[in-house]
Amino acid sequence: MERIADAADPRLADYRELRDAAARRRIEGDEFFIAEGPTSIERLLASDHRVRSVLVSEQKYERLADLLDPLDAPTYVVDKALLRHIVGFDLHRGAIAAADRRPLPDLAHVLATSRRVAVLEGLNDPENLGAIARSARALGVDAFVLDPTCIDPYTRRTVRVSMGEILFLPSCRVDAAMWPGAALDAMHDAGFETWAMTPADDAVDIWSLDVPDRLAIVLGAEGPGLERRTMASTTRRVRLPIRSDVDSLNVGNAAAVSFAITNRP
Amino acid sequence: MERIADAADPRLADYRELRDAAARRRIEGDEFFIAEGPTSIERLLASDHRVRSVLVSEQKYERLADLLDPLDAPTYVVDKALLRHIVGFDLHRGAIAAADRRPLPDLAHVLATSRRVAVLEGLNDPENLGAIARSARALGVDAFVLDPTCIDPYTRRTVRVSMGEILFLPSCRVDAAMWPGAALDAMHDAGFETWAMTPADDAVDIWSLDVPDRLAIVLGAEGPGLERRTMASTTRRVRLPIRSDVDSLNVGNAAAVSFAITNRP
């Protein structure tokens, strides 16, 4: 454990200005990601990502010492005001860690090692992506396949809202040349059915379908939903039955309900 | 349609300072609630709440005129800067409405007119409550029963996140004297089973249970979950099966998945 009192200390470089606007300007060059709060940090330590360091307030260090002291990476302890000054906002949970990114797996690897995948198109809300990662992990999904426009899955808020579960979910990114046709074809060639989730009345009721051995649940962003081209390249269009005068479920709930139903005993 | 250019115009009183901190100071005395954005306003107009007025930007009025002109309540049109000045934040959707609250129904009425209810304890996040209202309506829940500590279901952000669906979901509030024992007893007397949702390993797997004709799904807040006393007064403790190394689902997803599974064909 190393106490730091100087805001300019270079050991704090990973933690400077983490607010989203600042983070977005920087993200392309980042070699690392941030996990916030005791739960996400605990999950980070349980994962096989290499931790660079942990930064905690004095108070939080007292509570987390048993977790942090055995760690093969430095723990920096600062006072609360300095913590706020460095990260640029009020870090209620008082604990934050930086860890190395790893190269994302490619689609072939994901398809060879998974039975259930969630395919996400145009998901650009970090909290939605984090919530979907948490329910995907909980409900039997093995990996994410992200279209070229989805947000970075290692975004700070995504890691936080996922409660660190995104760190256990292999996520591959399909490039623009392969999306959607070639990527969905590759899934079909690997033995996957692809189900395009939609609230459209003429889609097939999810409860009426047998769940195949290999399944990709394909979800679009709240509002626009899936692109027509994407929908046309999937095995079938599938709907969750909802009350007729309700427009739709939010995308996080639609994902969780789809994952749960296709994971039924 | 009435154009207003003066920020001090008394017709704008319902819309002043709607940010949460200001709203919380006022909420006890409110006789009305706020619906934001075209979707919520459309749902408000389809409901049987009495609309007091609608406030829109010039731009938005062009798009909503067909909806608003037949309305038996005034539409006030202001420019964007004035709209922001009045409500106290950037109202991206450019449209907001005020409507009269109605007295909440009592528990006996809710139990006599429902087959599926969601019972919520300690839910104090307005967005969680709104998300649960949207999925409850979509997935066959007829009413909410709220413990004494749940947030006001007509909170602005709750109405917005529910996409206006909370306005179609009768919600009753149980007072402290009745919570939890007497309220849960009343449900049992009315023929309801009460299922306390918990991630505990020794609870019954939801998929193994027959869904009774009358069912109350009982959910606690993210983190603390249900009070021990509440859990002990229910018919049984029920869990959603999740991957063993994942802690839990978030409360919104746990609610949606529970509603969907108990609404299966």
Short mmCIF file of C-alpha atoms in Angstrom, two decimals:
data_model
loop_
_atom_site.label_atom_id
_atom_site.label_comp_id
_atom_site.label_asym_id
_atom_site.label_seq_id
_atom_site.Cartn_x
_atom_site.Cartn_y
_atom_site.Cartn_z
CA MET A 1 0.00 0.00 0.00
CA GLU A 2 1.41 3.38 -0.99
CA ARG A 3 0.00 6.69 0.27
CA ILE A 4 -0.05 9.52 -2.27
CA ALA A 5 -0.69 13.16 -1.37
CA ASP A 6 0.44 14.93 -4.52
CA ALA A 7 -2.18 15.32 -7.26
CA ALA A 8 0.58 15.51 -9.87
CA ASP A 9 2.04 12.12 -8.93
CA PRO A 10 2.62 10.21 -12.19
CA ARG A 11 1.42 6.95 -10.63
CA LEU A 12 -2.11 8.41 -10.83
CA ALA A 13 -2.02 8.85 -14.61
CA ASP A 14 -4.57 6.08 -15.38
CA TYR A 15 -7.20 7.77 -13.20
CA ARG A 16 -7.18 11.34 -14.45
CA GLU A 17 -10.38 12.90 -15.78
CA LEU A 18 -12.57 9.86 -16.13
CA ARG A 19 -15.77 11.73 -16.87
CA ASP A 20 -17.35 10.51 -20.06
CA ALA A 21 -16.63 13.46 -22.31
CA ALA A 22 -12.95 13.38 -21.43
CA ALA A 23 -12.89 9.60 -21.63
CA ARG A 24 -14.43 9.59 -25.09
CA ARG A 25 -11.76 11.89 -26.47
CA ARG A 26 -9.12 9.49 -25.28
CA ILE A 27 -10.66 6.09 -25.74
CA GLU A 28 -9.01 5.17 -29.03
CA GLY A 29 -5.55 5.28 -27.52
CA ASP A 30 -6.40 3.49 -24.29
CA GLU A 31 -4.53 0.33 -23.46
CA PHE A 32 -6.39 -0.11 -20.21
CA PHE A 33 -9.84 0.07 -18.69
CA ILE A 34 -11.31 1.14 -15.38
CA ALA A 35 -13.34 -0.84 -12.84
CA GLU A 36 -15.23 1.17 -10.21
CA GLY A 37 -16.52 0.11 -6.82
CA PRO A 38 -15.80 -2.90 -4.62
CA THR A 39 -18.01 -5.37 -6.55
CA SER A 40 -16.49 -4.65 -9.95
CA ILE A 41 -12.99 -4.68 -8.47
CA GLU A 42 -13.65 -8.01 -6.82
CA ARG A 43 -14.82 -9.42 -10.14
CA LEU A 44 -11.78 -7.91 -11.89
CA LEU A 45 -9.47 -9.68 -9.45
CA ALA A 46 -11.33 -12.96 -10.05
CA SER A 47 -10.91 -12.53 -13.84
CA ASP A 48 -7.68 -13.08 -15.75
CA HIS A 49 -7.13 -9.43 -16.68
CA ARG A 50 -3.81 -8.01 -15.48
CA VAL A 51 -4.44 -5.33 -12.83
CA ARG A 52 -2.22 -2.25 -13.20
CA SER A 53 -3.12 -0.61 -9.87
CA VAL A 54 -5.96 0.12 -7.46
CA LEU A 55 -6.78 3.60 -6.13
CA VAL A 56 -8.82 3.91 -2.92
CA SER A 57 -9.78 6.44 -0.29
CA GLU A 58 -8.37 6.01 3.22
CA GLN A 59 -11.76 4.88 4.50
CA LYS A 60 -12.26 2.32 1.78
CA TYR A 61 -8.78 0.91 2.24
CA GLU A 62 -9.68 -0.14 5.77
CA ARG A 63 -12.54 -2.24 4.41
CA LEU A 64 -10.78 -3.67 1.37
CA ALA A 65 -7.31 -4.40 2.77
CA ASP A 66 -7.86 -8.17 2.90
CA LEU A 67 -8.78 -8.15 -0.76
CA LEU A 68 -6.05 -5.76 -1.90
CA ASP A 69 -2.99 -6.61 0.18
CA PRO A 70 -2.34 -10.00 -1.49
CA LEU A 71 -2.63 -8.39 -4.93
CA ASP A 72 0.40 -8.37 -7.23
CA ALA A 73 -0.17 -4.70 -8.20
CA PRO A 74 0.18 -1.49 -6.21
CA THR A 75 -2.68 -0.07 -4.13
CA TYR A 76 -2.55 3.73 -3.92
CA VAL A 77 -4.33 5.35 -0.99
CA VAL A 78 -5.39 9.01 -1.20
CA ASP A 79 -7.76 11.21 0.75
CA LYS A 80 -11.31 11.68 -0.51
CA ALA A 81 -10.84 15.23 -1.80
CA LEU A 82 -7.78 14.21 -3.81
CA LEU A 83 -9.65 11.20 -5.21
CA ARG A 84 -12.41 13.49 -6.42
CA HIS A 85 -9.90 15.93 -7.87
CA ILE A 86 -8.10 13.23 -9.85
CA VAL A 87 -11.03 11.35 -11.37
CA GLY A 88 -13.09 14.52 -11.93
CA PHE A 89 -16.33 13.51 -10.21
CA ASP A 90 -17.64 12.20 -6.91
CA LEU A 91 -16.62 8.59 -6.71
CA HIS A 92 -19.20 7.42 -4.16
CA ARG A 93 -17.80 3.93 -3.90
CA GLY A 94 -14.31 5.25 -3.05
CA ALA A 95 -12.43 2.55 -4.95
CA ILE A 96 -11.29 2.27 -8.54
CA ALA A 97 -8.85 0.04 -10.42
CA ALA A 98 -7.04 0.09 -13.76
CA ALA A 99 -6.30 -3.08 -15.72
CA ASP A 100 -4.79 -3.94 -19.09
CA ARG A 101 -7.08 -4.49 -22.01
CA ARG A 102 -6.57 -7.67 -23.96
CA PRO A 103 -7.08 -8.03 -27.70
CA LEU A 104 -10.74 -8.94 -28.38
CA PRO A 105 -11.26 -12.50 -29.65
CA ASP A 106 -12.31 -12.87 -33.27
CA LEU A 107 -15.68 -14.13 -34.46
CA ALA A 108 -14.39 -17.59 -35.43
CA HIS A 109 -13.02 -18.12 -31.93
CA VAL A 110 -16.26 -16.97 -30.29
CA LEU A 111 -18.37 -19.26 -32.48
CA ALA A 112 -16.08 -22.24 -31.85
CA THR A 113 -16.25 -21.83 -28.07
CA SER A 114 -19.89 -20.78 -27.44
CA ARG A 115 -23.37 -22.27 -27.59
CA ARG A 116 -25.33 -19.09 -26.82
CA VAL A 117 -24.31 -15.68 -28.09
CA ALA A 118 -25.95 -12.27 -27.96
CA VAL A 119 -25.48 -10.25 -31.14
CA LEU A 120 -25.89 -6.53 -30.54
CA GLU A 121 -26.43 -3.88 -33.22
CA GLY A 122 -26.19 -0.12 -32.64
CA LEU A 123 -26.10 -0.36 -28.84
CA ASN A 124 -24.45 2.94 -27.95
CA ASP A 125 -25.69 3.45 -24.41
CA PRO A 126 -22.99 2.23 -22.02
CA GLU A 127 -25.49 1.47 -19.24
CA ASN A 128 -27.72 -0.60 -21.53
CA LEU A 129 -24.68 -2.57 -22.69
CA GLY A 130 -23.59 -3.12 -19.08
CA ALA A 131 -27.06 -4.24 -17.97
CA ILE A 132 -27.24 -6.66 -20.90
CA ALA A 133 -23.80 -8.06 -20.04
CA ARG A 134 -24.91 -8.71 -16.45
CA SER A 135 -28.09 -10.54 -17.47
CA ALA A 136 -26.29 -12.36 -20.31
CA ARG A 137 -23.76 -13.78 -17.87
CA ALA A 138 -26.48 -14.62 -15.34
CA LEU A 139 -28.74 -16.29 -17.89
CA GLY A 140 -26.46 -18.58 -19.85
CA VAL A 141 -25.09 -16.43 -22.68
CA ASP A 142 -21.45 -17.30 -23.45
CA ALA A 143 -20.29 -14.35 -25.57
CA PHE A 144 -21.15 -11.04 -27.22
CA VAL A 145 -20.88 -10.33 -30.93
CA LEU A 146 -20.87 -6.54 -31.47
CA ASP A 147 -21.64 -4.78 -34.75
CA PRO A 148 -19.29 -1.98 -35.90
CA THR A 149 -21.40 0.75 -34.23
CA CYS A 150 -21.83 -0.67 -30.70
CA ILE A 151 -20.06 1.18 -27.93
CA ASP A 152 -16.72 -0.09 -26.55
CA PRO A 153 -17.62 -2.89 -24.07
CA TYR A 154 -14.84 -1.78 -21.72
CA THR A 155 -16.33 1.71 -21.23
CA ARG A 156 -16.19 2.68 -17.55
CA ARG A 157 -19.96 2.84 -17.09
CA THR A 158 -20.44 -0.45 -18.91
CA VAL A 159 -18.02 -2.24 -16.60
CA ARG A 160 -19.73 -0.67 -13.56
CA VAL A 161 -23.34 -1.40 -14.57
CA SER A 162 -22.38 -4.96 -15.54
CA MET A 163 -21.08 -5.40 -11.97
CA GLY A 164 -17.84 -6.51 -13.62
CA GLU A 165 -19.54 -9.36 -15.52
CA ILE A 166 -18.48 -7.94 -18.90
CA LEU A 167 -14.94 -9.01 -17.92
CA PHE A 168 -16.09 -12.66 -18.08
CA LEU A 169 -17.96 -12.37 -21.37
CA PRO A 170 -15.77 -12.78 -24.48
CA SER A 171 -16.82 -9.97 -26.82
CA CYS A 172 -15.86 -9.81 -30.46
CA ARG A 173 -16.28 -6.89 -32.81
CA VAL A 174 -17.43 -7.46 -36.38
CA ASP A 175 -15.99 -4.94 -38.83
CA ALA A 176 -18.08 -2.95 -41.31
CA ALA A 177 -17.10 -5.15 -44.26
CA MET A 178 -18.57 -8.23 -42.56
CA TRP A 179 -21.68 -6.66 -41.02
CA PRO A 180 -24.37 -7.90 -41.25
CA GLY A 181 -24.37 -10.47 -44.09
CA ALA A 182 -20.98 -12.16 -43.78
CA ALA A 183 -21.09 -12.23 -39.98
CA LEU A 184 -24.54 -13.83 -39.86
CA ASP A 185 -23.55 -16.29 -42.60
CA ALA A 186 -20.54 -17.29 -40.51
CA MET A 187 -22.87 -17.97 -37.59
CA HIS A 188 -25.16 -20.10 -39.72
CA ASP A 189 -22.14 -21.99 -41.11
CA ALA A 190 -21.05 -22.66 -37.53
CA GLY A 191 -24.42 -24.28 -36.80
CA PHE A 192 -26.13 -21.35 -35.07
CA GLU A 193 -29.71 -20.26 -35.58
CA THR A 194 -29.98 -16.47 -35.46
CA TRP A 195 -33.13 -15.00 -33.94
CA ALA A 196 -33.85 -11.33 -34.70
CA MET A 197 -35.81 -9.96 -31.75
CA THR A 198 -38.56 -7.53 -32.77
CA PRO A 199 -41.88 -6.36 -31.35
CA ALA A 200 -43.52 -6.84 -34.80
CA ASP A 201 -46.86 -8.66 -34.65
CA ASP A 202 -46.02 -11.00 -37.52
CA ALA A 203 -42.83 -12.35 -35.91
CA VAL A 204 -42.87 -15.82 -34.30
CA ASP A 205 -43.78 -16.06 -30.59
CA ILE A 206 -40.60 -17.06 -28.74
CA TRP A 207 -42.52 -19.55 -26.57
CA SER A 208 -43.60 -21.54 -29.62
CA LEU A 209 -40.02 -22.31 -30.70
CA ASP A 210 -37.77 -25.17 -29.69
CA VAL A 211 -34.46 -23.81 -28.49
CA PRO A 212 -31.68 -25.04 -30.81
CA ASP A 213 -28.36 -26.31 -29.54
CA ARG A 214 -26.55 -23.24 -30.88
CA LEU A 215 -28.41 -19.96 -30.75
CA ALA A 216 -27.62 -16.30 -31.40
CA ILE A 217 -30.12 -13.77 -30.02
CA VAL A 218 -29.89 -10.64 -32.20
CA LEU A 219 -30.92 -7.34 -30.57
CA GLY A 220 -31.03 -3.76 -31.84
CA ALA A 221 -30.99 -0.44 -30.01
CA GLU A 222 -34.02 0.93 -28.18
CA GLY A 223 -36.14 2.92 -30.60
CA PRO A 224 -34.80 2.11 -34.06
CA GLY A 225 -34.46 -1.63 -33.39
CA LEU A 226 -32.63 -3.85 -35.88
CA GLU A 227 -31.80 -2.67 -39.39
CA ARG A 228 -33.97 -4.19 -42.08
CA ARG A 229 -30.91 -5.70 -43.79
CA THR A 230 -29.86 -7.37 -40.55
CA MET A 231 -33.32 -8.74 -39.88
CA ALA A 232 -33.45 -10.16 -43.43
CA SER A 233 -30.18 -12.07 -42.92
CA THR A 234 -31.27 -13.94 -39.77
CA THR A 235 -32.88 -17.38 -39.48
CA ARG A 236 -36.15 -15.85 -38.30
CA ARG A 237 -37.83 -12.86 -36.65
CA VAL A 238 -38.93 -13.61 -33.10
CA ARG A 239 -41.11 -11.64 -30.69
CA LEU A 240 -41.76 -11.64 -26.96
CA PRO A 241 -45.53 -11.70 -26.45
CA ILE A 242 -46.60 -8.46 -24.76
CA ARG A 243 -49.91 -6.79 -23.94
CA SER A 244 -51.32 -5.42 -27.17
CA ASP A 245 -51.57 -1.76 -26.13
CA VAL A 246 -47.96 -1.60 -24.88
CA ASP A 247 -45.41 -0.51 -27.46
CA SER A 248 -42.37 -2.57 -26.44
CA LEU A 249 -40.03 -3.60 -23.65
CA ASN A 250 -36.84 -1.62 -23.12
CA VAL A 251 -33.86 -3.30 -24.76
CA GLY A 252 -32.29 -4.39 -21.46
CA ASN A 253 -35.48 -6.13 -20.37
CA ALA A 254 -36.10 -7.61 -23.81
CA ALA A 255 -32.58 -9.06 -23.70
CA ALA A 256 -32.95 -10.49 -20.19
CA VAL A 257 -36.36 -12.04 -20.94
CA SER A 258 -35.10 -13.56 -24.21
CA PHE A 259 -32.03 -14.99 -22.47
CA ALA A 260 -34.15 -16.44 -19.63
CA ILE A 261 -36.73 -18.06 -21.91
CA THR A 262 -34.09 -19.63 -24.16
CA ASN A 263 -32.22 -20.87 -21.07
CA ARG A 264 -35.27 -22.63 -19.60
CA PRO A 265 -34.87 -26.13 -18.23
CA MET B 1 -52.98 26.79 -28.97
CA GLU B 2 -51.70 29.76 -26.99
CA ARG B 3 -48.26 31.33 -27.50
CA ILE B 4 -46.51 32.50 -24.33
CA ALA B 5 -43.41 34.71 -24.32
CA ASP B 6 -43.31 35.86 -20.70
CA ALA B 7 -41.48 33.54 -18.28
CA ALA B 8 -43.57 34.93 -15.42
CA ASP B 9 -46.88 33.95 -17.02
CA PRO B 10 -48.96 32.21 -14.32
CA ARG B 11 -50.24 29.62 -16.80
CA LEU B 12 -46.74 28.07 -16.63
CA ALA B 13 -46.89 27.43 -12.88
CA ASP B 14 -47.12 23.62 -13.16
CA TYR B 15 -43.84 23.47 -15.09
CA ARG B 16 -41.49 25.52 -12.96
CA GLU B 17 -38.28 23.96 -11.64
CA LEU B 18 -38.90 20.33 -12.35
CA ARG B 19 -35.39 19.12 -11.51
CA ASP B 20 -35.48 16.38 -8.94
CA ALA B 21 -34.14 18.24 -5.94
CA ALA B 22 -36.67 21.01 -6.38
CA ALA B 23 -39.42 18.52 -7.16
CA ARG B 24 -38.73 16.50 -4.02
CA ARG B 25 -39.13 19.53 -1.82
CA ARG B 26 -42.55 20.10 -3.28
CA ILE B 27 -43.90 16.65 -3.90
CA GLU B 28 -46.06 16.31 -0.78
CA GLY B 29 -48.27 19.17 -1.83
CA ASP B 30 -48.58 18.25 -5.49
CA GLU B 31 -52.01 17.68 -6.91
CA PHE B 32 -50.68 16.94 -10.34
CA PHE B 33 -47.97 15.05 -12.16
CA ILE B 34 -45.81 15.61 -15.22
CA ALA B 35 -45.51 13.54 -18.40
CA GLU B 36 -42.48 14.25 -20.61
CA GLY B 37 -41.96 13.54 -24.28
CA PRO B 38 -44.34 12.62 -27.10
CA THR B 39 -44.72 8.93 -26.14
CA SER B 40 -45.63 9.57 -22.51
CA ILE B 41 -47.97 12.39 -23.54
CA GLU B 42 -49.67 10.15 -26.08
CA ARG B 43 -50.17 7.52 -23.38
CA LEU B 44 -51.44 10.18 -20.97
CA LEU B 45 -54.06 11.26 -23.51
CA ALA B 46 -55.13 7.62 -23.99
CA SER B 47 -55.52 7.22 -20.22
CA ASP B 48 -58.38 8.59 -18.14
CA HIS B 49 -56.31 11.17 -16.25
CA ARG B 50 -57.53 14.76 -16.65
CA VAL B 51 -54.92 16.79 -18.56
CA ARG B 52 -54.37 20.29 -17.16
CA SER B 53 -52.25 21.62 -20.02
CA VAL B 54 -49.46 20.77 -22.46
CA LEU B 55 -46.32 22.85 -22.93
CA VAL B 56 -44.32 22.46 -26.16
CA SER B 57 -41.58 24.16 -28.14
CA GLU B 58 -42.51 25.79 -31.46
CA GLN B 59 -40.78 22.99 -33.37
CA LYS B 60 -42.51 20.23 -31.47
CA TYR B 61 -45.91 21.84 -31.87
CA GLU B 62 -45.63 21.46 -35.65
CA ARG B 63 -45.22 17.70 -35.21
CA LEU B 64 -47.80 17.19 -32.46
CA ALA B 65 -50.60 19.51 -33.60
CA ASP B 66 -52.84 16.66 -34.78
CA LEU B 67 -52.57 15.06 -31.37
CA LEU B 68 -52.94 18.25 -29.33
CA ASP B 69 -55.48 20.37 -31.19
CA PRO B 70 -58.50 18.12 -30.40
CA LEU B 71 -57.52 18.10 -26.71
CA ASP B 72 -59.89 19.63 -24.16
CA ALA B 73 -57.02 21.39 -22.36
CA PRO B 74 -54.80 24.30 -23.38
CA THR B 75 -51.56 23.80 -25.34
CA TYR B 76 -48.97 26.47 -24.54
CA VAL B 77 -46.28 27.08 -27.14
CA VAL B 78 -43.00 28.72 -26.10
CA ASP B 79 -39.57 29.04 -27.66
CA LYS B 80 -36.89 26.53 -26.73
CA ALA B 81 -34.86 28.88 -24.53
CA LEU B 82 -37.94 29.81 -22.51
CA LEU B 83 -38.88 26.14 -22.16
CA ARG B 84 -35.45 25.40 -20.73
CA HIS B 85 -35.65 28.41 -18.41
CA ILE B 86 -39.02 27.34 -17.01
CA VAL B 87 -38.44 23.64 -16.37
CA GLY B 88 -34.83 24.17 -15.25
CA PHE B 89 -33.08 21.68 -17.54
CA ASP B 90 -32.70 20.77 -21.19
CA LEU B 91 -35.95 19.11 -22.21
CA HIS B 92 -34.66 17.22 -25.24
CA ARG B 93 -38.06 15.95 -26.24
CA GLY B 94 -39.51 19.47 -26.33
CA ALA B 95 -42.93 18.50 -24.97
CA ILE B 96 -44.32 18.18 -21.47
CA ALA B 97 -47.79 17.90 -19.98
CA ALA B 98 -49.39 18.32 -16.56
CA ALA B 99 -52.34 16.21 -15.43
CA ASP B 100 -54.38 15.82 -12.25
CA ARG B 101 -53.46 13.08 -9.84
CA ARG B 102 -56.25 10.82 -8.76
CA PRO B 103 -56.54 9.23 -5.33
CA LEU B 104 -54.68 5.90 -5.31
CA PRO B 105 -56.95 2.83 -5.09
CA ASP B 106 -56.86 0.89 -1.83
CA LEU B 107 -55.49 -2.63 -1.42
CA ALA B 108 -58.92 -4.27 -1.24
CA HIS B 109 -59.89 -2.73 -4.59
CA VAL B 110 -56.61 -3.81 -6.22
CA LEU B 111 -56.97 -7.38 -4.95
CA ALA B 112 -60.61 -7.58 -6.07
CA THR B 113 -59.78 -6.44 -9.62
CA SER B 114 -56.41 -8.12 -10.35
CA ARG B 115 -55.02 -11.58 -10.98
CA ARG B 116 -51.33 -10.64 -11.10
CA VAL B 117 -49.80 -7.99 -8.89
CA ALA B 118 -46.23 -6.84 -8.30
CA VAL B 119 -45.51 -6.02 -4.67
CA LEU B 120 -42.53 -3.67 -4.30
CA GLU B 121 -40.59 -3.01 -1.10
CA GLY B 122 -38.07 -0.18 -0.66
CA LEU B 123 -37.89 0.72 -4.34
CA ASN B 124 -36.64 4.30 -4.15
CA ASP B 125 -35.02 4.70 -7.54
CA PRO B 126 -37.52 6.41 -9.86
CA GLU B 127 -35.99 4.89 -13.00
CA ASN B 128 -36.11 1.37 -11.60
CA LEU B 129 -39.76 1.88 -10.66
CA GLY B 130 -40.52 3.22 -14.15
CA ALA B 131 -38.73 0.34 -15.88
CA ILE B 132 -40.62 -2.16 -13.74
CA ALA B 133 -43.94 -0.46 -14.55
CA ARG B 134 -43.23 -0.73 -18.28
CA SER B 135 -42.37 -4.44 -18.13
CA ALA B 136 -45.22 -5.13 -15.69
CA ARG B 137 -47.73 -3.68 -18.13
CA ALA B 138 -46.13 -5.45 -21.09
CA LEU B 139 -45.98 -8.83 -19.32
CA GLY B 140 -49.41 -9.25 -17.79
CA VAL B 141 -49.18 -7.61 -14.36
CA ASP B 142 -52.45 -5.85 -13.45
CA ALA B 143 -51.42 -3.63 -10.50
CA PHE B 144 -48.68 -2.47 -8.14
CA VAL B 145 -48.78 -2.79 -4.36
CA LEU B 146 -46.18 -0.42 -2.86
CA ASP B 147 -44.77 -0.64 0.66
CA PRO B 148 -44.60 2.55 2.76
CA THR B 149 -41.03 3.34 1.63
CA CYS B 150 -41.33 3.02 -2.16
CA ILE B 151 -40.98 6.22 -4.15
CA ASP B 152 -44.05 8.06 -5.44
CA PRO B 153 -45.13 6.23 -8.64
CA TYR B 154 -46.04 9.53 -10.29
CA THR B 155 -42.50 10.94 -10.02
CA ARG B 156 -41.53 12.64 -13.27
CA ARG B 157 -38.70 10.25 -14.10
CA THR B 158 -40.85 7.24 -13.26
CA VAL B 159 -43.56 8.36 -15.68
CA ARG B 160 -40.93 9.00 -18.37
CA VAL B 161 -39.00 5.73 -18.00
CA SER B 162 -42.28 3.77 -17.89
CA MET B 163 -43.13 5.34 -21.30
CA GLY B 164 -46.37 6.43 -19.64
CA GLU B 165 -47.38 2.86 -18.75
CA ILE B 166 -47.49 3.63 -15.01
CA LEU B 167 -50.63 5.65 -15.84
CA PHE B 168 -52.39 2.39 -16.76
CA LEU B 169 -51.22 0.42 -13.75
CA PRO B 170 -53.39 0.86 -10.63
CA SER B 171 -50.94 1.38 -7.77
CA CYS B 172 -51.91 1.19 -4.12
CA ARG B 173 -49.82 2.23 -1.15
CA VAL B 174 -49.79 0.10 1.99
CA ASP B 175 -49.30 2.13 5.17
CA ALA B 176 -46.71 1.32 7.82
CA ALA B 177 -49.26 -0.23 10.18
CA MET B 178 -50.21 -2.85 7.58
CA TRP B 179 -46.72 -3.57 6.18
CA PRO B 180 -45.75 -6.34 5.77
CA GLY B 181 -47.85 -8.80 7.81
CA ALA B 182 -51.38 -7.47 7.45
CA ALA B 183 -50.95 -6.60 3.78
CA LEU B 184 -49.61 -10.04 2.84
CA ASP B 185 -52.33 -11.70 4.95
CA ALA B 186 -54.93 -9.70 3.02
CA MET B 187 -53.44 -11.01 -0.21
CA HIS B 188 -53.56 -14.59 1.01
CA ASP B 189 -57.15 -14.11 2.19
CA ALA B 190 -58.02 -12.84 -1.29
CA GLY B 191 -56.69 -16.07 -2.81
CA PHE B 192 -53.25 -14.87 -3.87
CA GLU B 193 -50.01 -16.79 -3.52
CA THR B 194 -47.15 -14.43 -2.66
CA TRP B 195 -43.73 -15.26 -4.09
CA ALA B 196 -40.75 -13.52 -2.48
CA MET B 197 -38.07 -13.21 -5.17
CA THR B 198 -34.55 -13.78 -3.85
CA PRO B 199 -31.23 -14.96 -5.29
CA ALA B 200 -30.79 -17.33 -2.29
CA ASP B 201 -29.69 -20.84 -3.29
CA ASP B 202 -32.25 -22.57 -1.06
CA ALA B 203 -35.26 -20.81 -2.59
CA VAL B 204 -37.50 -22.71 -5.05
CA ASP B 205 -36.60 -22.52 -8.76
CA ILE B 206 -39.34 -20.47 -10.45
CA TRP B 207 -39.49 -22.90 -13.40
CA SER B 208 -40.47 -25.77 -11.11
CA LEU B 209 -43.64 -24.07 -9.88
CA ASP B 210 -47.12 -24.13 -11.36
CA VAL B 211 -48.38 -20.60 -11.78
CA PRO B 212 -51.43 -20.07 -9.58
CA ASP B 213 -54.53 -18.26 -10.75
CA ARG B 214 -53.80 -15.32 -8.46
CA LEU B 215 -50.18 -14.41 -7.92
CA ALA B 216 -48.26 -11.60 -6.25
CA ILE B 217 -44.56 -11.31 -7.19
CA VAL B 218 -42.78 -9.63 -4.24
CA LEU B 219 -39.56 -7.74 -5.06
CA GLY B 220 -37.12 -5.76 -2.91
CA ALA B 221 -34.63 -3.05 -3.79
CA GLU B 222 -31.33 -3.78 -5.53
CA GLY B 223 -28.71 -4.58 -2.92
CA PRO B 224 -30.61 -5.08 0.33
CA GLY B 225 -33.37 -7.16 -1.25
CA LEU B 226 -36.48 -8.01 0.74
CA GLU B 227 -36.64 -7.58 4.52
CA ARG B 228 -36.45 -10.81 6.47
CA ARG B 229 -39.87 -10.12 8.05
CA THR B 230 -41.41 -9.65 4.61
CA MET B 231 -39.85 -12.81 3.23
CA ALA B 232 -41.16 -14.77 6.23
CA SER B 233 -44.74 -13.62 5.62
CA THR B 234 -44.93 -14.79 1.98
CA THR B 235 -46.18 -18.11 0.62
CA ARG B 236 -42.67 -19.08 -0.47
CA ARG B 237 -39.22 -17.85 -1.46
CA VAL B 238 -38.58 -18.17 -5.19
CA ARG B 239 -35.39 -17.73 -7.21
CA LEU B 240 -34.54 -17.24 -10.85
CA PRO B 241 -31.86 -19.78 -11.77
CA ILE B 242 -28.66 -17.92 -12.66
CA ARG B 243 -25.06 -18.91 -13.36
CA SER B 244 -23.47 -19.84 -10.05
CA ASP B 245 -20.62 -17.30 -10.11
CA VAL B 246 -22.91 -14.33 -10.88
CA ASP B 247 -24.23 -12.50 -7.84
CA SER B 248 -27.71 -11.49 -9.03
CA LEU B 249 -29.76 -9.79 -11.72
CA ASN B 250 -30.56 -6.11 -11.37
CA VAL B 251 -34.02 -5.57 -9.90
CA GLY B 252 -35.53 -4.34 -13.17
CA ASN B 253 -34.38 -7.42 -15.03
CA ALA B 254 -35.35 -9.76 -12.18
CA ALA B 255 -38.84 -8.23 -12.29
CA ALA B 256 -39.20 -8.53 -16.07
CA VAL B 257 -37.96 -12.12 -16.13
CA SER B 258 -40.28 -13.11 -13.25
CA PHE B 259 -43.25 -11.46 -14.96
CA ALA B 260 -42.46 -13.15 -18.29
CA ILE B 261 -42.02 -16.63 -16.82
CA THR B 262 -45.24 -16.43 -14.80
CA ASN B 263 -47.07 -15.13 -17.87
CA ARG B 264 -46.00 -18.05 -20.08
CA PRO B 265 -48.59 -19.75 -22.27
#
